[in-house]
């Protein structure tokens, strides 16, 4: 695939619920010449998500949707996604489970980053569970999203050693640093770059 420039880049939405450090690294990546994506939209279920600040800093449109009624929220998001011609969604610390219906109706790819070596430790509290189980390694995974939680096709993984002194907070920090490198690599991979 040839390198895409300016308006030819794949219009991408990033979904966040919290700090948004993966969002920040994706924005930085999207601004590189070699990146096939341009981030056009930031979506959150949480009006207090710290990562929303990156919308302001990098002048990217941001929208918050109330998930009290999930099907209404998802309908509104699909409208916004279509309006902005989004073809790729990157979930980046988005803590809501996207419905089958949304996946079926979105005409593009949905990626997620998860802080474990899937299929191990799907769901929440991954670091704590890995430490309690005395795992020697954990890591992170970028995968395609399907209708089952953390179960879609794996694109890339990165292994991280769990040291004796690692608390779940320390491990989370080590893995997060790897996530920031892995997500861009996975995007290059799915577009054969
Ligand atoms: C990341 O570690 C991400 O893998 C995880 O939340 C963190 C978000 O950090 N995602 C999940 O647990 C999804 N099930 P960030 O907001 O700084 O990118």
mmCIF file of C-alpha atoms and ligand atoms in Angstrom:
data_model
loop_
_atom_site.group_PDB
_atom_site.id
_atom_site.type_symbol
_atom_site.label_atom_id
_atom_site.label_comp_id
_atom_site.label_asym_id
_atom_site.label_seq_id
_atom_site.Cartn_x
_atom_site.Cartn_y
_atom_site.Cartn_z
ATOM 1 C CA UNK A 1 0.000 0.000 0.000
ATOM 2 C CA UNK A 2 1.357 3.445 -0.910
ATOM 3 C CA UNK A 3 1.923 6.027 1.811
ATOM 4 C CA UNK A 4 -1.245 8.052 2.302
ATOM 5 C CA UNK A 5 -1.110 11.811 2.564
ATOM 6 C CA UNK A 6 -3.386 14.508 3.956
ATOM 7 C CA UNK A 7 -6.984 13.954 2.995
ATOM 8 C CA UNK A 8 -6.284 10.398 1.743
ATOM 9 C CA UNK A 9 -5.547 9.184 5.245
ATOM 10 C CA UNK A 10 -8.017 6.849 6.916
ATOM 11 C CA UNK A 11 -10.395 8.850 9.066
ATOM 12 C CA UNK A 12 -10.197 7.459 12.571
ATOM 13 C CA UNK A 13 -12.132 7.875 15.818
ATOM 14 C CA UNK A 14 -10.565 7.090 19.197
ATOM 15 C CA UNK A 15 -12.835 6.068 22.078
ATOM 16 C CA UNK A 16 -11.618 6.756 25.630
ATOM 17 C CA UNK A 17 -12.923 6.637 29.197
ATOM 18 C CA UNK A 18 -9.981 7.913 31.235
ATOM 19 C CA UNK A 19 -6.436 9.285 31.086
ATOM 20 C CA UNK A 20 -6.027 8.970 27.337
ATOM 21 C CA UNK A 21 -2.292 8.259 27.210
ATOM 22 C CA UNK A 22 -2.881 5.821 24.337
ATOM 23 C CA UNK A 23 -4.951 8.511 22.610
ATOM 24 C CA UNK A 24 -2.035 10.928 22.951
ATOM 25 C CA UNK A 25 0.414 8.440 21.475
ATOM 26 C CA UNK A 26 -2.001 7.669 18.611
ATOM 27 C CA UNK A 27 -2.377 11.382 17.841
ATOM 28 C CA UNK A 28 1.418 11.771 17.732
ATOM 29 C CA UNK A 29 1.664 8.737 15.454
ATOM 30 C CA UNK A 30 -1.137 10.011 13.194
ATOM 31 C CA UNK A 31 0.846 13.212 12.627
ATOM 32 C CA UNK A 32 3.802 11.281 11.200
ATOM 33 C CA UNK A 33 4.168 11.036 7.444
ATOM 34 C CA UNK A 34 4.261 7.234 7.572
ATOM 35 C CA UNK A 35 0.923 7.015 9.401
ATOM 36 C CA UNK A 36 -2.040 5.785 7.322
ATOM 37 C CA UNK A 37 -4.546 7.368 9.735
ATOM 38 C CA UNK A 38 -5.799 10.805 10.653
ATOM 39 C CA UNK A 39 -7.718 11.218 13.916
ATOM 40 C CA UNK A 40 -10.913 13.136 13.283
ATOM 41 C CA UNK A 41 -12.958 12.358 16.354
ATOM 42 C CA UNK A 42 -12.559 11.580 20.054
ATOM 43 C CA UNK A 43 -15.479 9.883 21.756
ATOM 44 C CA UNK A 44 -15.983 9.300 25.454
ATOM 45 C CA UNK A 45 -18.645 7.898 27.757
ATOM 46 C CA UNK A 46 -17.151 9.931 30.608
ATOM 47 C CA UNK A 47 -17.407 13.725 30.684
ATOM 48 C CA UNK A 48 -14.581 13.761 33.256
ATOM 49 C CA UNK A 49 -12.146 11.692 31.172
ATOM 50 C CA UNK A 50 -8.780 13.428 31.480
ATOM 51 C CA UNK A 51 -7.901 12.436 27.932
ATOM 52 C CA UNK A 52 -10.560 14.800 26.544
ATOM 53 C CA UNK A 53 -7.965 17.540 27.023
ATOM 54 C CA UNK A 54 -6.139 16.197 23.951
ATOM 55 C CA UNK A 55 -9.120 17.222 21.827
ATOM 56 C CA UNK A 56 -8.435 20.782 22.876
ATOM 57 C CA UNK A 57 -4.651 20.595 22.628
ATOM 58 C CA UNK A 58 -4.598 18.981 19.174
ATOM 59 C CA UNK A 59 -7.788 20.622 17.875
ATOM 60 C CA UNK A 60 -9.680 17.384 17.319
ATOM 61 C CA UNK A 61 -13.468 17.249 17.583
ATOM 62 C CA UNK A 62 -14.576 15.560 20.804
ATOM 63 C CA UNK A 63 -17.981 14.263 21.859
ATOM 64 C CA UNK A 64 -19.262 12.756 25.100
ATOM 65 C CA UNK A 65 -22.204 10.349 25.122
ATOM 66 C CA UNK A 66 -24.173 9.259 28.145
ATOM 67 C CA UNK A 67 -24.252 5.452 28.283
ATOM 68 C CA UNK A 68 -27.136 5.221 30.793
ATOM 69 C CA UNK A 69 -29.118 4.153 27.768
ATOM 70 C CA UNK A 70 -26.522 2.273 25.749
ATOM 71 C CA UNK A 71 -28.564 1.667 22.618
ATOM 72 C CA UNK A 72 -29.465 5.366 22.348
ATOM 73 C CA UNK A 73 -25.824 6.345 22.931
ATOM 74 C CA UNK A 74 -24.608 3.910 20.278
ATOM 75 C CA UNK A 75 -27.165 5.156 17.736
ATOM 76 C CA UNK A 76 -25.975 8.722 18.280
ATOM 77 C CA UNK A 77 -22.339 7.628 17.987
ATOM 78 C CA UNK A 78 -23.037 5.820 14.704
ATOM 79 C CA UNK A 79 -24.599 8.996 13.303
ATOM 80 C CA UNK A 80 -21.530 11.001 14.324
ATOM 81 C CA UNK A 81 -19.207 8.335 12.912
ATOM 82 C CA UNK A 82 -21.010 8.345 9.558
ATOM 83 C CA UNK A 83 -21.165 12.122 9.435
ATOM 84 C CA UNK A 84 -17.386 12.268 9.845
ATOM 85 C CA UNK A 85 -16.740 9.410 7.368
ATOM 86 C CA UNK A 86 -14.880 7.394 10.003
ATOM 87 C CA UNK A 87 -13.476 4.090 8.710
ATOM 88 C CA UNK A 88 -11.419 2.998 11.729
ATOM 89 C CA UNK A 89 -12.298 3.028 15.421
ATOM 90 C CA UNK A 90 -9.527 2.607 17.992
ATOM 91 C CA UNK A 91 -10.715 1.761 21.473
ATOM 92 C CA UNK A 92 -8.095 3.122 23.853
ATOM 93 C CA UNK A 93 -9.036 2.552 27.468
ATOM 94 C CA UNK A 94 -12.736 2.655 26.574
ATOM 95 C CA UNK A 95 -14.438 0.856 29.446
ATOM 96 C CA UNK A 96 -17.856 0.152 27.909
ATOM 97 C CA UNK A 97 -18.626 -3.019 25.998
ATOM 98 C CA UNK A 98 -19.710 -2.235 22.452
ATOM 99 C CA UNK A 99 -22.844 -4.086 21.339
ATOM 100 C CA UNK A 100 -23.127 -6.630 18.513
ATOM 101 C CA UNK A 101 -25.511 -4.243 16.819
ATOM 102 C CA UNK A 102 -22.963 -1.417 16.774
ATOM 103 C CA UNK A 103 -20.275 -3.730 15.390
ATOM 104 C CA UNK A 104 -22.663 -4.966 12.693
ATOM 105 C CA UNK A 105 -23.686 -1.451 11.683
ATOM 106 C CA UNK A 106 -20.215 0.129 11.569
ATOM 107 C CA UNK A 107 -18.749 -0.200 8.109
ATOM 108 C CA UNK A 108 -15.110 -0.256 9.086
ATOM 109 C CA UNK A 109 -12.635 -1.871 11.417
ATOM 110 C CA UNK A 110 -12.682 -1.643 15.223
ATOM 111 C CA UNK A 111 -9.448 -2.196 17.149
ATOM 112 C CA UNK A 112 -8.893 -2.474 20.890
ATOM 113 C CA UNK A 113 -5.829 -2.453 23.109
ATOM 114 C CA UNK A 114 -5.924 -4.691 26.146
ATOM 115 C CA UNK A 115 -3.380 -4.824 28.984
ATOM 116 C CA UNK A 116 -2.677 -8.574 29.010
ATOM 117 C CA UNK A 117 -1.421 -11.333 26.749
ATOM 118 C CA UNK A 118 -4.812 -12.411 25.434
ATOM 119 C CA UNK A 119 -6.463 -14.910 25.574
ATOM 120 C CA UNK A 120 -5.200 -14.729 29.158
ATOM 121 C CA UNK A 121 -6.847 -12.234 31.521
ATOM 122 C CA UNK A 122 -9.760 -10.858 29.573
ATOM 123 C CA UNK A 123 -11.797 -8.176 31.337
ATOM 124 C CA UNK A 124 -10.711 -6.042 34.274
ATOM 125 C CA UNK A 125 -7.918 -6.066 36.916
ATOM 126 C CA UNK A 126 -5.546 -7.835 34.557
ATOM 127 C CA UNK A 127 -2.319 -6.821 36.314
ATOM 128 C CA UNK A 128 -3.481 -7.828 39.749
ATOM 129 C CA UNK A 129 -4.686 -11.202 38.520
ATOM 130 C CA UNK A 130 -1.427 -11.878 36.659
ATOM 131 C CA UNK A 131 0.619 -11.074 39.806
ATOM 132 C CA UNK A 132 -1.595 -13.170 42.102
ATOM 133 C CA UNK A 133 -1.220 -16.097 39.699
ATOM 134 C CA UNK A 134 2.587 -15.668 39.855
ATOM 135 C CA UNK A 135 2.872 -15.246 36.085
ATOM 136 C CA UNK A 136 6.409 -14.636 34.844
ATOM 137 C CA UNK A 137 5.149 -12.492 31.982
ATOM 138 C CA UNK A 138 2.251 -10.288 31.105
ATOM 139 C CA UNK A 139 1.973 -7.692 28.347
ATOM 140 C CA UNK A 140 -0.467 -6.103 25.970
ATOM 141 C CA UNK A 141 -2.484 -7.055 22.926
ATOM 142 C CA UNK A 142 -4.021 -5.167 20.027
ATOM 143 C CA UNK A 143 -6.942 -7.080 18.565
ATOM 144 C CA UNK A 144 -9.926 -6.662 16.289
ATOM 145 C CA UNK A 145 -13.178 -6.225 18.181
ATOM 146 C CA UNK A 146 -15.888 -8.838 17.728
ATOM 147 C CA UNK A 147 -19.051 -9.492 19.688
ATOM 148 C CA UNK A 148 -17.273 -11.439 22.472
ATOM 149 C CA UNK A 149 -15.267 -9.536 25.100
ATOM 150 C CA UNK A 150 -11.528 -9.292 24.310
ATOM 151 C CA UNK A 151 -11.803 -12.216 21.892
ATOM 152 C CA UNK A 152 -11.326 -10.865 18.350
ATOM 153 C CA UNK A 153 -8.422 -11.704 16.061
ATOM 154 C CA UNK A 154 -5.068 -10.772 17.593
ATOM 155 C CA UNK A 155 -3.037 -8.310 15.508
ATOM 156 C CA UNK A 156 0.058 -7.869 17.706
ATOM 157 C CA UNK A 157 1.232 -8.591 21.229
ATOM 158 C CA UNK A 158 4.158 -7.456 23.373
ATOM 159 C CA UNK A 159 5.455 -9.498 26.277
ATOM 160 C CA UNK A 160 6.583 -7.755 29.478
ATOM 161 C CA UNK A 161 8.456 -9.509 32.285
ATOM 162 C CA UNK A 162 6.860 -9.442 35.725
ATOM 163 C CA UNK A 163 9.620 -8.829 38.266
ATOM 164 C CA UNK A 164 9.307 -9.888 41.919
ATOM 165 C CA UNK A 165 9.094 -6.282 43.094
ATOM 166 C CA UNK A 166 6.324 -5.383 40.635
ATOM 167 C CA UNK A 167 3.111 -4.191 42.213
ATOM 168 C CA UNK A 168 0.064 -4.000 39.968
ATOM 169 C CA UNK A 169 0.630 -0.235 39.669
ATOM 170 C CA UNK A 170 4.257 -0.671 38.591
ATOM 171 C CA UNK A 171 3.334 -3.380 36.141
ATOM 172 C CA UNK A 172 0.528 -1.231 34.693
ATOM 173 C CA UNK A 173 3.050 1.565 34.099
ATOM 174 C CA UNK A 174 5.565 -0.738 32.395
ATOM 175 C CA UNK A 175 2.883 -2.254 30.182
ATOM 176 C CA UNK A 176 1.359 1.133 29.325
ATOM 177 C CA UNK A 177 4.736 2.296 27.960
ATOM 178 C CA UNK A 178 4.696 -0.740 25.642
ATOM 179 C CA UNK A 179 1.068 -0.104 24.661
ATOM 180 C CA UNK A 180 2.075 3.303 23.310
ATOM 181 C CA UNK A 181 4.479 1.617 20.875
ATOM 182 C CA UNK A 182 2.330 -1.417 20.082
ATOM 183 C CA UNK A 183 -0.854 0.373 18.961
ATOM 184 C CA UNK A 184 0.818 2.331 16.121
ATOM 185 C CA UNK A 185 2.670 -0.824 15.001
ATOM 186 C CA UNK A 186 -0.608 -2.753 14.901
ATOM 187 C CA UNK A 187 -2.210 -0.022 12.796
ATOM 188 C CA UNK A 188 0.656 -0.146 10.308
ATOM 189 C CA UNK A 189 0.242 -3.924 10.223
ATOM 190 C CA UNK A 190 -3.485 -3.982 9.479
ATOM 191 C CA UNK A 191 -2.903 -1.645 6.541
ATOM 192 C CA UNK A 192 0.035 -3.754 5.333
ATOM 193 C CA UNK A 193 2.568 -0.992 5.909
HETATM 194 C C1 LIG B 1 -4.696 0.935 29.119
HETATM 195 O O1 LIG B 1 -3.807 0.158 29.885
HETATM 196 C C2 LIG B 1 -5.580 0.037 28.274
HETATM 197 O O2 LIG B 1 -4.921 -1.098 27.779
HETATM 198 C C3 LIG B 1 -6.634 -0.353 29.271
HETATM 199 O O3 LIG B 1 -6.906 0.834 29.986
HETATM 200 C C4 LIG B 1 -5.717 1.641 30.010
HETATM 201 C C5 LIG B 1 -6.075 3.009 29.483
HETATM 202 O O4 LIG B 1 -5.010 3.916 29.640
HETATM 203 N N1 LIG B 1 -7.798 -0.869 28.622
HETATM 204 C C6 LIG B 1 -8.596 -1.781 29.145
HETATM 205 O O5 LIG B 1 -8.421 -2.260 30.250
HETATM 206 C C7 LIG B 1 -9.761 -2.171 28.265
HETATM 207 N N2 LIG B 1 -10.377 -3.352 28.767
HETATM 208 P P1 LIG B 1 -5.015 5.299 28.867
HETATM 209 O O6 LIG B 1 -6.386 5.943 29.115
HETATM 210 O O7 LIG B 1 -3.907 6.088 29.505
HETATM 211 O O8 LIG B 1 -4.769 5.024 27.412
#
